[in-house]
Amino acid sequence: MVRAVLRRSPNRRRVGAAAFSAAATLLAATVLVVPGAAAASTEDSPPEELSTPAVVEQLPQDLQDTISHSDNIRPLATLPKQPPFDNTGSFGTDIAFQGKYAYVGNYDGFVVYDIRNPRKPTVASQVICPGGQGDVSVSGDLLYFSVDYPRSNNSCDSEPSTAADPDAWEGIRVFDISDPTRPAYVTDVATDCGSHTHTLVPDHDGEADYLYISSYSPSANFPNCAPPHDKISIVKVPLADPASTELVAEPVLFPEGGNPGPPEGARATTGCHDITVYPEKDLAAGACMGDGILLDITDREAPVVTEQVRDDVNFAFWHSATFNNEGTKVVFTDELGGGGAATCNAEIGETRGANGIYDITGSDADPSLEFRSYFKIPRHQGDTENCVAHNGSLIPTRNGDYMVQAWYQGGISVWDFTDSENPEEIGYFDREAFDSENLLTAGSWSAYYYNGYIYSSGIQEGLDVLEINDRRVNDAKRVQFDEFNPQTQPSYQR
């Protein structure tokens, strides 16, 4: 058997409460932590179908529905959203993993799931700290949380505000998760236009984390989010003293303005939506509205754009990126309709709202992105099912390039892009429409492979745990990570 080799930054430090300042203690008092021990439903106790009206304030605890799936995928557990997140406004979002815990972002805070038994996950704690959209990553004793909705101040008990208010706050929050059942607020940093997403980038020496903050859509009426906003924000977290986290750089990635938008282009670039990094290779891929880019991140505080591509025919919004293990390919996603539209149908077709597969050719100093093909799920969805390519990760196999990916109400797809020009789906998991009469935002926001299982964060549905049994990917179970942030891609031995 080939033993998995997990290559990580050396000398990663775990930080304890003693490293936090008195200010952190004051901030922690504003955090409302809701203990939780709710257990998941399992395949042995299947749910009943739920019919949801157009406007829902609370979601029933027995949220269940009809599920279809391929023969090689088996649903193991479903754990619906728990109070106070059991409503249609508390969207479940991204996932980060550490040991036996999954940290799931939410527009109103985040949830810590105990996944030591993937067939019976439980809620370890819930943190109420609104801000949207709650993108999360974890590093040792720290959790980073993106706030993209203006708030009246930086605390967890702040009120909604507006970007037109010069005193409004949005940016990145830092929490202490040394005790996952009692997360505590450490500090925060305001960033221009907030933090729609962020990407954890460990430094080369294991002394600090960098956070690449992506945000977009500036306006002349927004004092803290003015155009042109052709940049990202870089926040540095000293691991020995996380309370001293600070903004250290705001590199301009598009000095010439990026995609100009109509009538010359498809979508104007005014910032980035998401960045995926491959730290071992000092490489990053940015999905930046109207542009897809490669970056050299050797100097963590001064990333350099080395390649830039556009697709003004089929891509509406460059949303996210995933490398293959060798770092010789990038899968970019197109979030046509912003995640709220029904785009997985015959009318939209097979190339819009899809993935674009690019090979990386040329040299490290002068790389090129060469388009090879599109991939979109082959199952048409209904008019009340928002569906488009969304967040996923590699399955760490010995042979080939395989990925699991969320498609909102299109469900979860496992697909093969080993042949860049001929990708194909090899498995799926798909629920019926959340509401058969009305188009409501629901479905899988993120679907990731972690330590032998697939975990999905449902916008409305809560946490799903799946298992795939397929000879092409079964060897991936040998790879065990102790920490996994999907937008910070690790390297594994083939």
Coordinates of C-alpha atoms in Angstrom, one line a residue:
M1 CA 0.0 0.0 0.0
V2 CA 1.2 3.5 -0.8
R3 CA 1.1 5.7 2.3
A4 CA -0.3 9.1 1.8
V5 CA 2.2 11.9 2.3
L6 CA 0.6 15.1 3.5
R7 CA 2.9 18.0 2.7
R8 CA 2.2 21.0 4.9
S9 CA 4.0 24.1 5.8
P10 CA 6.7 23.3 8.4
N11 CA 6.6 24.3 12.1
R12 CA 2.9 25.2 12.1
R13 CA 2.1 26.6 15.5
R14 CA -0.9 26.1 17.6
V15 CA -1.8 29.1 19.6
G16 CA -3.6 29.1 23.0
A17 CA -5.7 31.6 24.9
A18 CA -2.6 32.9 26.7
A19 CA -1.5 34.5 23.4
F20 CA -4.7 36.6 23.2
S21 CA -4.9 40.2 24.5
A22 CA -7.3 41.7 26.9
A23 CA -9.2 43.1 24.0
A24 CA -9.9 39.6 22.8
T25 CA -11.5 38.8 26.2
L26 CA -13.8 41.8 25.8
L27 CA -14.8 40.9 22.3
A28 CA -15.4 37.3 23.3
A29 CA -18.2 38.5 25.6
T30 CA -20.2 39.5 22.6
V31 CA -20.2 36.0 21.1
L32 CA -23.3 33.9 21.7
V33 CA -22.3 30.2 21.5
V34 CA -25.2 27.8 21.4
P35 CA -24.2 24.3 22.5
G36 CA -25.6 21.5 20.4
A37 CA -25.9 17.8 20.5
A38 CA -28.5 17.1 17.8
A39 CA -27.9 13.9 16.0
A40 CA -28.3 13.3 12.3
S41 CA -30.9 11.2 10.6
T42 CA -29.3 8.2 8.9
E43 CA -30.1 5.9 6.0
D44 CA -31.7 3.6 8.5
S45 CA -34.3 6.2 9.3
P46 CA -35.2 7.8 6.0
P47 CA -36.9 11.3 6.0
E48 CA -40.4 12.1 4.9
E49 CA -40.9 14.5 2.0
L50 CA -41.4 18.1 2.9
S51 CA -43.4 20.6 1.0
T52 CA -42.2 24.2 1.6
P53 CA -44.3 27.3 1.1
A54 CA -43.0 30.4 -0.7
V55 CA -42.1 32.2 2.5
V56 CA -40.8 30.2 5.5
E57 CA -39.6 31.6 8.8
Q58 CA -38.7 28.4 10.4
L59 CA -37.6 25.1 8.9
P60 CA -39.1 21.9 10.4
Q61 CA -36.6 19.7 12.3
D62 CA -37.6 16.7 10.1
L63 CA -36.6 18.5 6.9
Q64 CA -36.6 15.6 4.5
D65 CA -37.3 15.0 0.8
T66 CA -37.0 12.6 -2.0
I67 CA -33.5 11.8 -3.1
S68 CA -32.0 10.2 -6.2
H69 CA -28.4 9.1 -6.5
S70 CA -26.1 6.9 -8.6
D71 CA -25.5 3.3 -7.5
N72 CA -21.9 4.2 -6.4
I73 CA -23.0 6.9 -4.0
R74 CA -24.6 6.1 -0.6
P75 CA -26.2 8.8 1.6
L76 CA -25.0 8.1 5.2
A77 CA -26.5 10.9 7.2
T78 CA -28.5 14.2 7.1
L79 CA -28.4 16.7 9.9
P80 CA -30.9 19.6 9.3
K81 CA -30.1 23.1 10.4
Q82 CA -30.6 23.6 14.1
P83 CA -32.1 26.6 16.0
P84 CA -31.4 29.4 15.7
F85 CA -30.2 28.7 12.1
D86 CA -33.4 26.8 11.2
N87 CA -34.8 29.4 8.9
T88 CA -34.6 30.2 5.2
G89 CA -32.5 33.4 5.8
S90 CA -29.7 31.6 7.6
F91 CA -27.9 30.2 4.5
G92 CA -25.4 27.4 5.1
T93 CA -22.2 28.2 3.1
D94 CA -18.6 27.0 3.0
I95 CA -16.8 24.2 5.0
A96 CA -13.4 23.9 6.6
F97 CA -12.1 20.7 8.3
Q98 CA -9.9 20.0 11.3
G99 CA -9.4 16.6 12.9
K100 CA -12.9 15.3 13.8
Y101 CA -14.7 18.6 13.2
A102 CA -16.3 20.3 10.3
Y103 CA -16.7 24.1 10.5
V104 CA -19.6 25.3 8.4
G105 CA -20.1 28.9 7.6
N106 CA -23.5 30.6 7.7
Y107 CA -24.8 34.0 6.9
D108 CA -25.6 34.4 10.6
G109 CA -22.4 32.8 12.1
F110 CA -21.0 29.3 11.9
V111 CA -21.6 25.8 13.1
V112 CA -19.1 23.3 14.5
Y113 CA -20.0 19.7 13.7
D114 CA -18.5 16.7 15.4
I115 CA -17.9 14.2 12.6
R116 CA -15.9 11.6 14.4
N117 CA -18.7 9.2 13.4
P118 CA -19.6 10.3 9.9
R119 CA -22.7 8.2 10.0
K120 CA -24.0 10.1 13.1
P121 CA -22.6 13.7 13.0
T122 CA -23.7 16.0 15.9
V123 CA -23.6 19.7 16.5
A124 CA -20.7 20.6 18.9
S125 CA -21.5 24.3 19.0
Q126 CA -23.1 27.2 17.0
V127 CA -21.8 30.7 17.0
I128 CA -24.3 33.5 16.3
C129 CA -22.3 36.3 14.7
P130 CA -24.1 37.7 11.6
G131 CA -22.4 39.3 8.6
G132 CA -22.8 37.2 5.5
Q133 CA -21.6 35.3 3.7
G134 CA -19.6 33.5 6.4
D135 CA -16.8 32.1 4.3
V136 CA -14.6 30.1 6.8
S137 CA -11.1 28.6 7.1
V138 CA -9.2 27.1 10.0
S139 CA -5.6 27.1 11.1
G140 CA -4.5 25.4 14.3
D141 CA -6.5 27.1 17.1
L142 CA -7.9 29.8 14.8
L143 CA -10.9 30.2 12.6
Y144 CA -11.2 33.0 10.0
F145 CA -14.7 34.3 9.1
S146 CA -15.6 36.6 6.2
V147 CA -18.1 39.4 6.6
D148 CA -19.5 40.9 3.4
Y149 CA -22.6 42.6 4.7
P150 CA -22.1 46.1 6.2
R151 CA -22.7 46.1 10.0
S152 CA -23.1 48.8 12.5
N153 CA -19.9 47.8 14.3
N154 CA -17.4 44.9 14.4
S155 CA -19.1 42.9 17.2
C156 CA -21.3 39.8 17.0
D157 CA -24.3 41.8 18.3
S158 CA -24.0 44.5 15.6
E159 CA -27.0 45.5 13.5
P160 CA -27.3 45.5 9.7
S161 CA -26.1 48.8 8.1
T162 CA -25.4 50.0 4.6
A163 CA -22.3 50.5 2.5
A164 CA -23.2 54.1 2.1
D165 CA -22.5 54.6 5.8
P166 CA -18.9 55.6 6.3
D167 CA -18.9 54.1 9.8
A168 CA -20.2 50.7 8.7
W169 CA -17.9 47.7 9.3
E170 CA -17.2 44.6 7.2
G171 CA -14.0 42.5 6.8
I172 CA -12.5 39.5 8.5
R173 CA -13.1 38.1 12.0
V174 CA -10.8 35.8 13.9
F175 CA -12.0 33.3 16.4
D176 CA -10.2 31.0 18.9
I177 CA -11.3 27.4 18.4
S178 CA -8.9 25.7 20.8
D179 CA -12.1 24.4 22.4
P180 CA -14.5 23.7 19.5
T181 CA -17.4 23.6 21.8
R182 CA -16.7 27.2 23.0
P183 CA -15.3 29.4 20.2
A184 CA -14.2 32.9 21.3
Y185 CA -13.8 36.1 19.4
V186 CA -10.2 37.2 19.1
T187 CA -10.0 40.2 16.8
D188 CA -11.0 41.6 13.4
V189 CA -9.8 43.7 10.5
A190 CA -11.9 45.9 8.3
T191 CA -11.2 45.6 4.5
D192 CA -12.5 47.7 1.6
C193 CA -15.7 46.3 0.2
G194 CA -15.7 43.7 3.0
S195 CA -14.7 40.1 2.6
H196 CA -16.9 38.1 0.2
T197 CA -14.5 35.2 0.4
H198 CA -11.0 34.8 1.8
T199 CA -8.2 32.3 1.2
L200 CA -5.8 31.1 3.8
V201 CA -2.1 31.2 2.6
P202 CA 0.4 29.9 5.1
D203 CA 3.8 31.7 5.1
H204 CA 6.9 29.7 4.2
D205 CA 8.2 29.5 7.8
G206 CA 5.0 28.5 9.6
E207 CA 5.1 31.7 11.6
A208 CA 2.1 33.5 10.1
D209 CA -1.0 33.1 8.0
Y210 CA -1.9 35.4 5.2
L211 CA -5.5 35.9 4.2
Y212 CA -6.2 36.9 0.6
I213 CA -9.5 38.8 0.8
S214 CA -11.7 38.9 -2.3
S215 CA -14.5 41.5 -2.7
Y216 CA -16.1 43.3 -5.6
S217 CA -18.8 45.6 -6.9
P218 CA -17.6 49.0 -5.7
S219 CA -19.7 52.2 -6.0
A220 CA -19.0 55.9 -5.9
N221 CA -21.6 56.1 -3.2
F222 CA -19.7 53.7 -0.9
P223 CA -17.1 55.5 1.1
N224 CA -15.3 52.2 2.1
C225 CA -15.8 50.6 -1.3
A226 CA -14.9 53.0 -4.0
P227 CA -14.1 52.2 -7.6
P228 CA -12.0 51.0 -9.4
H229 CA -11.3 48.4 -6.7
D230 CA -8.9 46.3 -9.0
K231 CA -7.2 44.8 -6.0
I232 CA -7.4 42.2 -3.2
S233 CA -6.7 42.9 0.5
I234 CA -4.0 40.9 2.3
V235 CA -4.3 40.4 6.1
K236 CA -1.4 39.0 8.1
V237 CA -2.1 36.8 11.2
P238 CA 1.0 36.3 13.4
L239 CA 0.4 32.9 14.9
A240 CA 2.3 33.8 18.1
D241 CA 0.0 36.8 18.6
P242 CA -3.2 36.6 16.6
A243 CA -4.6 39.7 18.4
S244 CA -2.1 41.8 16.4
T245 CA -3.6 40.7 13.0
E246 CA -3.4 43.5 10.5
L247 CA -3.9 44.6 6.9
V248 CA -0.5 44.6 5.3
A249 CA -1.0 45.0 1.6
E250 CA -3.6 45.8 -1.1
P251 CA -2.0 44.7 -4.4
V252 CA -3.6 45.9 -7.6
L253 CA -4.1 42.8 -9.8
F254 CA -5.6 44.6 -12.8
P255 CA -3.7 47.8 -13.3
E256 CA -5.3 48.2 -16.8
G257 CA -8.8 47.6 -15.4
G258 CA -9.5 43.9 -16.2
N259 CA -12.5 42.9 -18.3
P260 CA -14.3 46.2 -19.3
G261 CA -17.7 44.5 -19.5
P262 CA -20.4 45.2 -22.1
P263 CA -20.3 46.0 -24.9
E264 CA -16.6 44.8 -25.2
G265 CA -16.8 42.0 -22.6
A266 CA -19.2 39.8 -20.7
R267 CA -18.7 41.0 -17.2
A268 CA -16.7 44.0 -15.9
T269 CA -14.0 43.0 -13.4
T270 CA -14.1 45.1 -10.3
G271 CA -12.3 42.8 -7.9
C272 CA -12.1 39.0 -7.4
H273 CA -14.7 36.6 -6.2
D274 CA -12.4 33.8 -5.0
I275 CA -8.8 32.7 -5.1
T276 CA -7.5 29.1 -4.7
V277 CA -3.8 28.7 -3.7
Y278 CA -1.4 25.8 -4.0
P279 CA 1.2 26.9 -1.4
E280 CA 3.7 24.2 -2.1
K281 CA 4.0 25.4 -5.7
D282 CA 3.7 29.1 -4.8
L283 CA 0.8 29.2 -7.3
A284 CA -2.7 30.6 -7.2
A285 CA -5.7 30.8 -9.5
G286 CA -8.1 33.7 -9.2
A287 CA -11.7 33.8 -10.4
C288 CA -12.3 37.5 -10.8
M289 CA -15.7 38.3 -12.3
G290 CA -14.8 38.8 -15.9
D291 CA -11.3 37.3 -15.8
G292 CA -9.5 34.1 -14.8
I293 CA -5.9 34.5 -13.7
L294 CA -2.8 32.7 -12.5
L295 CA -0.6 34.2 -9.8
D296 CA 2.9 33.7 -8.5
I297 CA 2.6 33.9 -4.7
T298 CA 6.3 33.3 -3.9
D299 CA 6.2 36.7 -2.1
R300 CA 3.0 36.2 0.0
E301 CA 2.5 40.0 0.4
A302 CA 3.1 40.8 -3.3
P303 CA 1.4 38.2 -5.6
V304 CA 2.1 38.7 -9.3
V305 CA -0.4 38.0 -12.1
T306 CA 1.4 35.7 -14.6
E307 CA -1.6 34.8 -16.9
Q308 CA -5.0 36.2 -17.6
V309 CA -7.8 34.7 -19.7
R310 CA -11.5 35.6 -20.6
D311 CA -14.5 33.8 -22.0
D312 CA -16.9 36.4 -23.2
V313 CA -19.1 33.8 -25.0
N314 CA -20.0 31.4 -22.3
F315 CA -18.7 32.6 -18.9
A316 CA -21.0 35.1 -17.1
F317 CA -19.1 35.3 -13.8
W318 CA -15.7 33.7 -13.0
H319 CA -16.5 32.3 -9.5
S320 CA -13.9 29.8 -8.2
A321 CA -11.0 27.6 -9.2
T322 CA -9.5 24.1 -8.4
F323 CA -6.1 22.8 -9.4
N324 CA -5.4 19.1 -10.1
N325 CA -2.8 17.6 -7.8
E326 CA 0.1 18.1 -10.3
G327 CA -0.8 21.8 -10.7
T328 CA -1.0 21.3 -14.5
K329 CA -4.7 22.0 -14.8
V330 CA -7.3 24.5 -13.4
V331 CA -11.1 24.0 -13.3
F332 CA -12.8 27.4 -13.3
T333 CA -16.5 27.7 -12.4
D334 CA -19.0 30.0 -14.0
E335 CA -21.7 31.1 -11.6
L336 CA -24.3 32.1 -14.2
G337 CA -27.3 33.8 -12.4
G338 CA -25.4 34.3 -9.2
G339 CA -26.5 31.0 -7.7
G340 CA -30.1 32.1 -7.6
A341 CA -31.3 31.1 -11.1
A342 CA -32.5 27.9 -12.7
T343 CA -29.7 27.4 -15.3
C344 CA -29.4 23.6 -15.5
N345 CA -31.9 23.1 -18.3
A346 CA -32.1 22.6 -22.1
E347 CA -32.7 26.3 -22.8
I348 CA -29.4 27.4 -21.1
G349 CA -27.5 24.5 -22.6
E350 CA -24.3 22.6 -21.8
T351 CA -21.7 25.4 -21.9
R352 CA -23.2 28.2 -19.8
G353 CA -23.1 28.0 -16.0
A354 CA -20.6 25.2 -16.4
N355 CA -17.0 24.4 -15.5
G356 CA -14.2 25.5 -17.8
I357 CA -11.2 23.1 -17.9
Y358 CA -7.8 24.7 -18.7
D359 CA -4.4 23.1 -19.0
I360 CA -1.5 25.1 -17.7
T361 CA 1.3 25.0 -20.3
G362 CA 4.5 26.9 -20.8
S363 CA 7.0 27.5 -18.0
D364 CA 6.7 28.4 -14.4
A365 CA 7.9 31.9 -15.2
D366 CA 5.7 32.3 -18.2
P367 CA 2.6 30.0 -17.9
S368 CA -0.3 29.9 -20.3
L369 CA -3.9 28.8 -19.6
E370 CA -5.1 26.7 -22.6
F371 CA -8.9 26.1 -22.7
R372 CA -9.8 22.4 -23.3
S373 CA -13.5 21.9 -22.6
Y374 CA -16.6 22.6 -20.5
F375 CA -18.3 20.3 -18.0
K376 CA -21.9 20.6 -16.8
I377 CA -24.1 18.1 -15.0
P378 CA -26.0 16.0 -17.5
R379 CA -29.3 16.1 -15.5
H380 CA -31.8 18.9 -16.3
Q381 CA -33.3 20.5 -13.3
G382 CA -36.7 22.1 -12.8
D383 CA -37.7 25.8 -13.1
T384 CA -37.9 26.2 -9.3
E385 CA -34.4 24.7 -8.8
N386 CA -31.5 27.2 -8.6
C387 CA -28.6 25.3 -10.2
V388 CA -25.1 26.3 -11.4
A389 CA -21.5 25.2 -11.0
H390 CA -20.3 25.9 -7.4
N391 CA -17.7 24.8 -4.8
G392 CA -15.9 21.5 -4.9
S393 CA -12.6 19.8 -4.3
L394 CA -10.3 17.1 -5.7
I395 CA -10.7 13.5 -4.7
P396 CA -7.1 12.4 -3.8
T397 CA -6.8 9.3 -6.0
R398 CA -3.6 7.6 -7.2
N399 CA -4.6 7.7 -10.9
G400 CA -6.5 10.4 -12.7
D401 CA -8.2 13.7 -11.9
Y402 CA -11.5 13.4 -10.1
M403 CA -13.5 16.1 -8.4
V404 CA -16.6 16.3 -6.2
Q405 CA -18.7 19.5 -6.7
A406 CA -21.8 21.2 -5.4
W407 CA -24.4 22.4 -7.9
Y408 CA -27.0 24.0 -5.5
Q409 CA -30.3 22.3 -6.3
G410 CA -28.5 20.4 -9.0
G411 CA -27.1 18.3 -6.1
I412 CA -23.7 16.9 -5.9
S413 CA -21.6 15.6 -8.8
V414 CA -18.5 13.4 -8.9
W415 CA -16.7 13.8 -12.2
D416 CA -13.6 12.8 -14.1
F417 CA -11.4 15.4 -15.9
T418 CA -8.4 13.2 -16.4
D419 CA -8.9 13.8 -20.1
S420 CA -9.2 17.5 -20.2
E421 CA -11.1 17.5 -23.5
N422 CA -13.5 14.7 -22.5
P423 CA -14.8 15.1 -18.9
E424 CA -17.6 12.9 -17.6
E425 CA -19.7 12.5 -14.6
I426 CA -19.2 9.2 -12.6
G427 CA -21.7 9.7 -9.8
Y428 CA -24.3 12.0 -8.3
F429 CA -26.6 12.8 -5.4
D430 CA -29.7 14.9 -6.2
R431 CA -32.8 16.0 -4.1
E432 CA -36.1 17.0 -5.6
A433 CA -36.9 20.7 -5.6
F434 CA -36.9 22.4 -2.2
D435 CA -40.1 24.1 -3.3
S436 CA -41.9 22.7 -6.3
E437 CA -44.0 25.9 -6.8
N438 CA -41.5 28.7 -6.1
L439 CA -37.8 29.3 -6.9
L440 CA -36.1 29.6 -3.5
T441 CA -32.4 29.6 -2.9
A442 CA -31.5 26.2 -1.6
G443 CA -29.3 23.1 -2.4
S444 CA -25.6 22.3 -1.9
W445 CA -23.4 25.3 -1.5
S446 CA -20.2 23.3 -1.0
A447 CA -19.3 19.6 -1.4
Y448 CA -15.9 18.4 -0.4
Y449 CA -14.1 15.1 0.0
Y450 CA -12.4 14.7 3.4
N451 CA -10.9 11.6 4.9
G452 CA -12.9 9.1 3.0
Y453 CA -16.3 10.8 2.9
I454 CA -18.1 13.6 1.0
Y455 CA -19.5 16.4 3.1
S456 CA -22.1 18.8 1.8
S457 CA -23.2 22.1 3.3
G458 CA -26.9 22.7 2.2
I459 CA -28.1 26.3 2.1
Q460 CA -31.4 25.1 3.6
E461 CA -30.8 21.4 4.1
G462 CA -28.0 21.4 6.7
L463 CA -25.2 18.8 6.6
D464 CA -25.2 15.8 4.3
V465 CA -22.6 13.0 4.6
L466 CA -22.1 10.7 1.6
E467 CA -19.9 7.8 0.7
I468 CA -18.7 6.9 -2.7
N469 CA -17.8 3.3 -3.6
D470 CA -16.1 3.2 -7.0
R471 CA -12.9 1.5 -8.1
R472 CA -11.7 4.6 -9.8
V473 CA -11.6 6.6 -6.5
N474 CA -11.7 4.1 -3.6
D475 CA -7.9 4.4 -3.0
A476 CA -8.5 8.1 -2.0
K477 CA -9.6 6.7 1.5
R478 CA -5.9 6.2 2.2
V479 CA -5.3 9.9 2.3
Q480 CA -6.0 11.4 5.8
F481 CA -5.7 15.1 6.4
D482 CA -5.6 16.6 9.9
E483 CA -6.6 20.0 8.5
F484 CA -8.3 20.8 5.2
N485 CA -9.2 24.2 3.7
P486 CA -10.4 23.4 0.2
Q487 CA -9.2 26.8 -1.3
T488 CA -5.8 26.1 0.2
Q489 CA -4.9 23.0 -1.8
P490 CA -2.6 20.5 -0.2
S491 CA -0.4 18.1 -2.2
Y492 CA -0.7 14.3 -1.8
Q493 CA 1.5 11.5 -3.1
R494 CA 0.1 9.6 -6.1

